[in-house]
Amino acid sequence: MKETEFVIEHEVKLNKPILIEGLPGLGLVGKIAADHLLSELKAKKLGTLYSPFFPPQVVIKKGGLVDMMKNEFYYWQAEKDTQSDLLFIVGDHQGTNAESHYDLCNKILEVAELYNTKLIYTLGGYGTGSLSRSPKVFGAVNSKTLIKPLKSVGVSFEKSGGAIVGAAGLLLGQGKLQGIKGACLMGETHGQIIDARSAKAVLEVIQKLLHVDISLSQLESRAKKTEKMIEQVRKQEEEQAPMPPASLEGPTYIR
Amino acid sequence: MKETEFVIEHEVKLNKPILIEGLPGLGLVGKIAADHLLSELKAKKLGTLYSPFFPPQVVIKKGGLVDMMKNEFYYWQAEKDTQSDLLFIVGDHQGTNAESHYDLCNKILEVAELYNTKLIYTLGGYGTGSLSRSPKVFGAVNSKTLIKPLKSVGVSFEKSGGAIVGAAGLLLGQGKLQGIKGACLMGETHGQIIDARSAKAVLEVIQKLLHVDISLSQLESRAKKTEKMIEQVRKQEEEQAPMPPASLEGPTYIR
Amino acid sequence: MKETEFVIEHEVKLNKPILIEGLPGLGLVGKIAADHLLSELKAKKLGTLYSPFFPPQVVIKKGGLVDMMKNEFYYWQAEKDTQSDLLFIVGDHQGTNAESHYDLCNKILEVAELYNTKLIYTLGGYGTGSLSRSPKVFGAVNSKTLIKPLKSVGVSFEKSGGAIVGAAGLLLGQGKLQGIKGACLMGETHGQIIDARSAKAVLEVIQKLLHVDISLSQLESRAKKTEKMIEQVRKQEEEQAPMPPASLEGPTYIR
Amino acid sequence: MKETEFVIEHEVKLNKPILIEGLPGLGLVGKIAADHLLSELKAKKLGTLYSPFFPPQVVIKKGGLVDMMKNEFYYWQAEKDTQSDLLFIVGDHQGTNAESHYDLCNKILEVAELYNTKLIYTLGGYGTGSLSRSPKVFGAVNSKTLIKPLKSVGVSFEKSGGAIVGAAGLLLGQGKLQGIKGACLMGETHGQIIDARSAKAVLEVIQKLLHVDISLSQLESRAKKTEKMIEQVRKQEEEQAPMPPASLEGPTYIR
């Protein structure tokens, strides 16, 4: 693969869907929220995004099968008139350098436009350095018209001056240039811990926005699993620190 | 957006304008000076430069609207025969890597040539490590013919051997290759502080060069605002230090 | 050379060969194993891979001839009906940045497809941080059908959750997308030492898989030579630390 | 400029010239030697190499004129039958990242082939960590046929195992692929100091190879000037350490 590629796996027609982005970020708030939402809604796989800008590796899954680095699109079709079809972009990775964030965002928007996406919600965390028992959800939008409806479901617009890094931000910025409205919903979070409580706050807001009703009881255990998995990886990392193959990389230096 | 793009927002005809560059650099001298000049002259927006070489993020403005990373062109039309039309390139960012400085400079010159720009003044700071009560303005040019007129308005050419990094330098270097004359005006500055006094010195010189007369009384307060904004961002940064999503970025290392 | 290039040196027809990858990685296990295998089988040179993504240097070989950075393809033609033709990709370097791993992997697969490669074995080490007297061989596959035959020759599938970085991983991940089955065979290794014993364990497995019979007696001495060579290079590195040509790289900083 | 460009400044016909490379490297040995040689031979300017892979800056020369980053080609036409025409590539910079070394080397060879270059001598230093009163000249070649003539003028081939980084190495490696023979002549040098004595040793060898006779009396003073210039730049660097425009580069981090 020489450039970022979308491989469609399931042909489906969507009716002006809302794109939900939940890629990894601060406190993994957005990832946990989006993964939980699509799992509870039993969203189906639409296709996969491969990119030479993801880390150059595969991961070994249980049983020994390897998995390419990727982002995945899922879709969910509305059950009621009050609901919108949904398109999800989720995964374990964002780009490995500054320009690649733009590249991946381009491709995500390209797919979103393929399905006539009319609105984008990007999910993330807003770090405060402290733990809150009842985390707020802060909003940022690319169109003024979105502020009122968001406020009406409890989103706060008191924070400004920060930056939204990666897909959660660029999808709004570039989306605007392409005429797609969008909002970022950021759960208040400490910043140094994986935060299921903050993800829950974001999900409570998103449920109201999407008029869907999902169970949040498994959320805590999902976050615990994520934490355990990370702990395991950290332990393996210590054991497997790579040896720099000195003789093979940059030997004596004559210029 | 896959490459650096100029989005024109206002069709206008300019008469061989002078390009003023005021992107961020040492002491923010050039940025403060250019921002103040265009604000006092009530220069109008011409268009916007977007680039995948800017930081991959959006900023949250007061009220919750997000803003793409960008540079902006402004223009000002001469009121008297002795004056030249002006074209400004300003913004909060330069390129994120070495090559991107060349790319952005190419695009700025492309727009400059679209409007038949005949001369370039790039504004910046010249760091000395000490505070001066009456900062000098040092000059560097891409054509000998510019030295005499600059000296006559008080620009000093006593410094040499240094390098001018980023747009302030490349616009002169590449400009020369494309046949556009240009000078860099550098206010003497400490280097570690935001320096309104140095920006004032630069503005006093540029006023004489451009035959314009603007008030400098708001300059100090503009610099104070910039300083306050930075302080606020620094505070937020401490609160929002991102958690490296270890399990998601570079786990165990088998090759 | 402007992009990764395959220079063929010997025209040959291969019958659905198996590709063996042994580029440098953890403990140099894969490299030592692959180099030993092709040497014992007297595999012949097929061609060379040059790339601007290898380190920008040449090495001085004994006698004073310089050598470009490169990877090399070797081939071996089966002697019995039970054996498969083999294609080797070996060398002293992998890519110098994240994207280049994808680029080099593309090119290796392109050559592999040229010869109708039907299966890939990538060889590597699996770091545990401790020394094992009888290192296991862990497996990872891109197709479930490969697990049973690998288990039957003693490959263990008890490890999961790690990542396989570089060609050893990407050849499986991308290979799958292109319809080529593949397995990674990882010898249990400390991680910080060059590990001939682990390479031996990998070779014992690969011999059974390929139905070839080679001597392993020279393996230890091969590993010792590699170790000695590295020691020598490290010593030279200390003597030859480059002087940063300060005045010539990034002098005074004015922006 | 969007890619590396050769701008010809003087049309000239050369008779199968020898290319002499003297770009900055260890101890600046190669640069000092090549600069001195072309100056003493009164070589003339042929053209200039500009590249977005050079540092994104201009330097301020005495008097206030700015200078783009560049490499320069010079030429010298033989005066006797025993001599060859010469083509020089010199400058203050090499590429800013690994791939750019390959790119610049491609362009240099492109120009060399334009003039039917038949042979390349790249000049450099070979670091030993100690000071030698009578530095040796070590050689490395891309063709065995060059060893004997080099040995006959005192070049030593006792060193091996090291790497030649940058243009001095790649011109030989890539040159070989394009059918141009070449040798690297490396003066024994400490590595941490600018070394005119080592450059002198290289020049004594190169004079014999080229059958030219130049004065070496100015070499010491040339090296002293270089040293002084570097000292001055270092001093300015301390004064002009740039202030990271924090608020403008990477503010709060929400993902």
GROMACS .gro file of N, CA and C in nm, chain D residues 27 66 100 154 221 227 232 235 240 247:
model
   30
  792GLY      N    1   3.583   1.727   1.061
  792GLY     CA    2   3.700   1.814   1.068
  792GLY      C    3   3.704   1.919   0.958
  831VAL      N    4   2.181   3.914   0.177
  831VAL     CA    5   2.150   3.778   0.221
  831VAL      C    6   2.186   3.678   0.111
  865SER      N    7   1.725   1.320   0.183
  865SER     CA    8   1.773   1.433   0.104
  865SER      C    9   1.917   1.414   0.059
  919GLY      N   10   5.068   0.732  -0.229
  919GLY     CA   11   5.076   0.735  -0.082
  919GLY      C   12   4.946   0.715  -0.007
  986SER      N   13   4.605   2.979   0.700
  986SER     CA   14   4.531   3.102   0.730
  986SER      C   15   4.384   3.087   0.688
  992GLU      N   16   3.782   2.893   1.135
  992GLU     CA   17   3.768   2.873   1.279
  992GLU      C   18   3.712   2.998   1.346
  997GLN      N   19   3.268   3.309   1.604
  997GLN     CA   20   3.179   3.425   1.602
  997GLN      C   21   3.032   3.381   1.598
 1000LYS      N   22   2.916   3.247   1.928
 1000LYS     CA   23   2.891   3.354   2.024
 1000LYS      C   24   2.753   3.415   1.996
 1005GLN      N   25   2.146   3.472   2.074
 1005GLN     CA   26   2.023   3.474   1.997
 1005GLN      C   27   1.939   3.347   2.009
 1012SER      N   28   0.265   2.994   2.268
 1012SER     CA   29   0.122   3.007   2.243
 1012SER      C   30   0.091   2.980   2.098
   0.00000   0.00000   0.00000
